[in-house]
Amino acid sequence: MKAMNKVWVIGDASVDLVPEKQNSYLKCPGGASANAGVCVARLGGECGFIGCLGDDDAGRFLRQVFQDNGVDVSFLRMDPALTSAVLIVNLTADGERSFTYLVHPGADTYVSPQDLPPFRQYEWFYFSSIGLTDSPAREACLEGARRMREAGGYVLFDVNLRSKMWRNTDEIPELIARSAGLASICKVSADELCQLSGASHWQDARYYLRDLGCDTTIISLGADGALLITAEGELHFPAPRVDVVDTTGGRRCFCRRPAVHPFPRKLLGSCPAGGSHQQCQCLRRYGGDGKRRNDRSAVSRPAKHFSVQPFAGASHDREIRSHHAR
């Protein structure tokens, strides 16, 4: 489906070094926001990236990836005085990942409110909490969200919490609250809900972001799919089973779908299903951008075979527990 309005993405962009074979790494474009922009463009949407990169080999590589995928780079600033972020992705046998940051803070944290473009009604603005870890990127993200809402557009906030990137973790609750209050849609994982709220079970914290002012919440549940919470109710979307190679791109492909769909609520319910489909395809490939080289299939196929079920509270909890017991 062709997007109706432009999606603006702001925030982190990095070169990810993903282990491919023993003693060798695959050079992949990375960063939650950068990959969001590429995913939106591959899904047929019009997307622009707002950011800052070093005018170095890594930065020029990332800019070329944007251009090759049709992402507008008119508001991507290249600064020769800064160094682009580079990190190593560490993978376990089952595809779970952790990160070793070789350059932090990178040039991407220097995007500022002065880099923001003018916004128009019905456009989208995407950012994640990674963009809130350092100034001036923090101010750029929050000001961009405020301006987009003021212009009559929509804001998608991906919590994507990485505590190790924060200089002062005491700042996290306030900044998450400010971001959620500006958001039309918040994407969060079950683990992140527990971490933010202090609850032992995500089910007890599922209204955490709604209570902070977010209109709609999408909770990713890993192998158990996703839960969509709106003013009209709650829907659970099961996920298909896949053989996981690398989880790095999973959440990024998952939460770009809502920004590509038009916003009417009658279509919003299809977003977690479509997002789960693209997420599952990404999990079967190396690298955070969901593909290897020119393979577009990871994010381009439509979702067709998803059953949608009303969220059943305690009975759903029992279903999840019984699944893990098998």
XYZ file of C-alpha atoms in Angstrom:
326
model
C 0.000 0.000 0.000
C 1.302 3.465 -0.891
C 1.608 5.822 2.070
C -0.750 8.800 2.069
C 1.618 11.168 3.850
C 5.303 11.587 4.503
C 6.964 9.904 7.470
C 9.779 11.854 9.124
C 12.276 9.788 11.107
C 14.786 11.304 13.530
C 17.537 9.803 15.640
C 20.235 7.175 15.658
C 22.142 5.850 12.669
C 25.152 3.567 12.970
C 27.242 0.943 11.239
C 26.528 -2.453 12.845
C 29.201 -5.133 12.647
C 27.296 -8.434 12.777
C 29.182 -11.739 13.197
C 28.831 -13.777 10.011
C 31.519 -16.441 10.347
C 34.300 -17.096 12.817
C 36.548 -14.016 12.931
C 34.521 -12.147 10.290
C 31.772 -9.527 10.491
C 29.059 -8.357 8.142
C 28.902 -4.570 7.713
C 25.255 -3.552 8.099
C 23.447 -0.224 8.263
C 22.039 0.100 11.763
C 20.281 2.313 14.251
C 16.613 2.018 15.161
C 15.676 5.286 13.494
C 17.812 4.780 10.395
C 16.369 1.322 9.812
C 12.877 2.687 10.447
C 13.320 5.078 7.563
C 14.590 2.365 5.231
C 11.749 0.012 6.195
C 9.135 2.709 5.560
C 10.603 3.401 2.123
C 10.701 -0.306 1.215
C 7.069 -0.655 2.220
C 6.189 1.996 -0.349
C 6.060 4.995 1.955
C 7.528 8.451 1.462
C 10.147 8.977 4.153
C 12.692 11.589 5.164
C 15.526 11.112 7.658
C 16.419 13.942 10.043
C 19.852 13.462 11.540
C 23.556 14.120 11.773
C 26.432 11.892 10.632
C 30.162 12.279 10.525
C 31.551 13.088 7.097
C 33.562 9.857 7.234
C 33.465 6.421 5.606
C 30.725 5.172 7.942
C 28.608 8.285 7.508
C 28.896 8.268 3.726
C 28.023 4.553 3.683
C 24.850 5.205 5.679
C 23.837 8.179 3.542
C 24.251 6.025 0.427
C 22.025 3.325 1.951
C 19.322 5.947 2.533
C 19.595 7.205 -1.026
C 19.637 3.718 -2.539
C 16.370 2.951 -0.742
C 14.611 6.182 -1.679
C 14.839 7.946 1.704
C 14.944 11.757 1.489
C 18.271 12.993 2.949
C 17.639 16.723 2.509
C 17.700 17.135 6.295
C 20.637 14.801 6.978
C 23.632 16.910 8.042
C 27.172 15.626 7.430
C 29.686 17.087 9.928
C 33.438 16.569 9.304
C 34.182 17.381 12.958
C 32.167 14.401 14.253
C 32.561 10.603 14.108
C 29.738 8.313 13.003
C 28.624 5.621 15.448
C 29.981 2.079 14.999
C 29.003 -0.906 17.141
C 29.461 -4.666 17.325
C 26.352 -6.845 17.530
C 26.954 -9.879 19.746
C 24.688 -12.840 18.921
C 23.857 -15.853 21.073
C 23.141 -19.305 19.630
C 19.386 -18.564 19.519
C 19.804 -15.203 17.778
C 19.411 -12.891 20.789
C 21.680 -9.859 20.625
C 23.612 -7.398 22.749
C 25.728 -4.436 21.677
C 29.286 -3.214 22.167
C 29.568 0.478 21.302
C 32.893 1.363 19.679
C 31.934 5.023 19.200
C 29.549 6.643 21.707
C 28.238 9.222 21.664
C 28.328 9.226 17.889
C 27.562 12.014 15.458
C 23.885 11.008 15.456
C 23.453 12.443 18.975
C 24.264 15.923 17.633
C 21.091 16.385 15.605
C 19.491 19.564 16.958
C 16.170 21.451 16.786
C 17.763 23.628 14.096
C 17.887 20.534 11.844
C 14.105 20.033 11.900
C 12.135 20.544 8.664
C 8.723 22.224 8.490
C 5.918 19.726 9.130
C 2.481 19.517 7.530
C -0.906 18.190 8.571
C -1.290 14.385 8.518
C 2.445 13.706 8.308
C 4.170 11.339 10.753
C 7.120 11.853 13.096
C 9.006 8.810 14.439
C 11.532 8.775 17.294
C 12.741 6.383 19.981
C 14.201 6.747 23.472
C 17.679 6.221 22.009
C 17.361 9.750 20.675
C 16.687 10.993 24.208
C 19.938 9.773 25.769
C 22.055 12.828 24.893
C 21.657 16.498 24.047
C 21.023 18.127 21.635
C 19.315 15.075 20.058
C 16.997 14.907 23.081
C 15.706 18.413 22.504
C 15.385 17.780 18.761
C 13.217 14.685 19.300
C 10.869 16.310 21.795
C 10.599 19.558 19.864
C 9.980 17.643 16.645
C 7.167 15.676 18.270
C 5.641 18.867 19.664
C 5.799 20.638 16.297
C 4.290 17.670 14.471
C 1.301 17.542 16.816
C 0.955 21.313 16.537
C 0.915 20.977 12.733
C -1.892 18.403 12.907
C 0.271 15.355 12.266
C 0.915 12.134 14.167
C 3.760 10.918 16.371
C 5.026 7.334 16.715
C 7.244 6.802 19.776
C 9.217 3.550 20.018
C 10.327 3.080 23.640
C 13.293 0.863 22.624
C 14.893 1.257 26.054
C 18.660 0.684 26.341
C 19.675 1.712 29.836
C 23.409 1.273 29.190
C 23.347 4.186 26.752
C 22.117 6.653 29.370
C 24.554 8.768 31.370
C 21.919 9.231 34.071
C 19.216 6.554 34.217
C 17.240 8.663 36.707
C 16.187 10.791 33.726
C 14.453 7.905 31.968
C 10.990 7.979 33.638
C 10.435 11.702 33.092
C 11.574 11.649 29.468
C 9.504 8.558 28.660
C 6.496 10.292 30.221
C 7.036 13.457 28.163
C 7.422 11.411 24.990
C 4.337 9.284 25.637
C 2.319 12.427 26.278
C 3.199 13.667 22.782
C 2.640 10.342 21.010
C -0.273 9.183 18.892
C 1.098 5.614 19.062
C 3.616 4.102 21.477
C 5.425 0.849 20.697
C 6.831 -0.995 23.723
C 7.900 -4.533 24.611
C 6.548 -6.522 27.533
C 9.961 -6.447 29.227
C 10.190 -2.676 28.850
C 6.783 -2.229 30.456
C 7.953 -4.161 33.505
C 11.212 -2.222 33.643
C 9.481 1.161 33.455
C 6.576 0.430 35.770
C 8.244 -1.849 38.298
C 5.491 -4.436 37.769
C 6.362 -8.125 37.875
C 3.982 -8.985 35.021
C 3.482 -6.935 31.866
C -0.274 -7.548 31.997
C -0.440 -5.435 35.159
C 1.401 -2.584 33.407
C -0.242 -2.661 29.986
C -1.990 0.710 30.566
C 1.213 2.413 31.726
C 1.739 4.438 28.536
C -1.962 5.120 28.059
C -2.076 6.629 31.539
C 0.798 8.918 30.528
C -1.327 10.297 27.689
C -0.579 8.069 24.680
C -3.597 7.494 22.428
C -2.688 3.972 21.287
C -0.249 1.363 22.613
C 1.253 -1.586 20.734
C 2.930 -4.121 23.045
C 5.224 -6.648 21.375
C 5.170 -10.045 23.088
C 7.919 -11.864 21.218
C 6.806 -15.328 20.186
C 3.324 -14.560 21.533
C 2.675 -11.796 19.003
C 1.421 -8.351 19.944
C -1.318 -6.590 21.888
C -3.022 -3.484 20.496
C -4.673 -1.146 23.021
C -6.940 1.668 21.798
C -9.871 3.594 23.226
C -12.144 1.023 21.561
C -10.605 -1.998 23.279
C -7.755 -4.507 23.140
C -6.820 -7.003 20.418
C -4.234 -9.776 20.554
C -2.349 -10.696 17.365
C -0.601 -14.110 17.446
C 2.766 -14.423 15.710
C 3.844 -17.109 13.241
C 6.710 -19.392 14.239
C 10.103 -18.855 12.599
C 13.671 -20.084 12.951
C 15.497 -17.086 14.437
C 18.908 -16.101 13.045
C 19.288 -12.531 14.345
C 16.805 -10.493 16.433
C 18.494 -7.162 15.725
C 16.019 -5.989 13.081
C 12.897 -7.525 14.575
C 11.363 -4.660 16.491
C 12.409 -2.182 13.826
C 10.492 -3.930 11.063
C 7.606 -4.552 13.470
C 6.856 -0.975 14.447
C 7.320 0.745 11.087
C 4.057 -0.687 9.739
C 1.750 1.733 11.653
C 3.504 4.752 10.144
C 3.037 3.461 6.593
C -0.668 2.692 6.959
C -3.136 5.573 6.800
C -4.253 6.444 10.316
C -8.035 5.720 10.349
C -8.749 3.325 13.192
C -10.536 0.842 10.933
C -7.122 0.157 9.353
C -5.008 0.503 12.483
C -5.880 -3.022 13.561
C -4.035 -4.451 10.560
C -0.755 -2.823 11.592
C 0.398 -5.300 14.275
C -0.412 -8.210 11.955
C 1.534 -6.701 9.092
C 4.300 -5.690 11.463
C 4.551 -9.211 12.859
C 4.880 -10.621 9.350
C 7.744 -8.301 8.432
C 9.337 -8.830 11.845
C 9.351 -12.595 11.338
C 10.988 -12.216 7.937
C 13.664 -9.959 9.452
C 14.430 -12.457 12.214
C 15.493 -14.954 9.550
C 18.267 -12.669 8.252
C 21.402 -11.026 9.587
C 21.513 -7.306 10.244
C 19.207 -4.660 11.631
C 17.896 -3.475 8.270
C 16.138 -6.801 7.729
C 17.906 -7.872 4.580
C 21.214 -8.968 3.169
C 22.456 -6.965 0.256
C 19.561 -6.478 -2.214
C 16.999 -8.876 -0.722
C 13.762 -6.875 -0.465
C 11.521 -9.767 0.561
C 12.127 -9.282 4.277
C 9.906 -6.229 4.434
C 7.862 -6.177 1.248
C 5.449 -9.105 1.478
C 1.919 -8.382 2.711
C 0.506 -10.176 5.729
C -2.304 -12.589 4.837
C -2.773 -15.283 7.462
C -3.299 -13.742 10.895
C -6.128 -14.425 13.301
C -7.106 -11.552 15.584
C -8.547 -12.206 19.015
C -9.961 -9.885 21.692
C -7.632 -9.709 24.676
C -9.020 -12.053 27.306
C -7.202 -10.932 30.436
C -6.569 -13.824 32.802
C -7.465 -16.483 30.231
C -4.853 -15.037 27.856
C -2.308 -15.141 30.691
C -3.032 -18.847 31.126
C -2.584 -19.435 27.386
C 0.854 -17.817 27.468
C 1.919 -19.787 30.530
C 0.731 -23.056 28.981
C 2.640 -22.230 25.775
C 5.880 -21.743 27.704
C 5.287 -24.957 29.642
C 5.154 -27.030 26.447
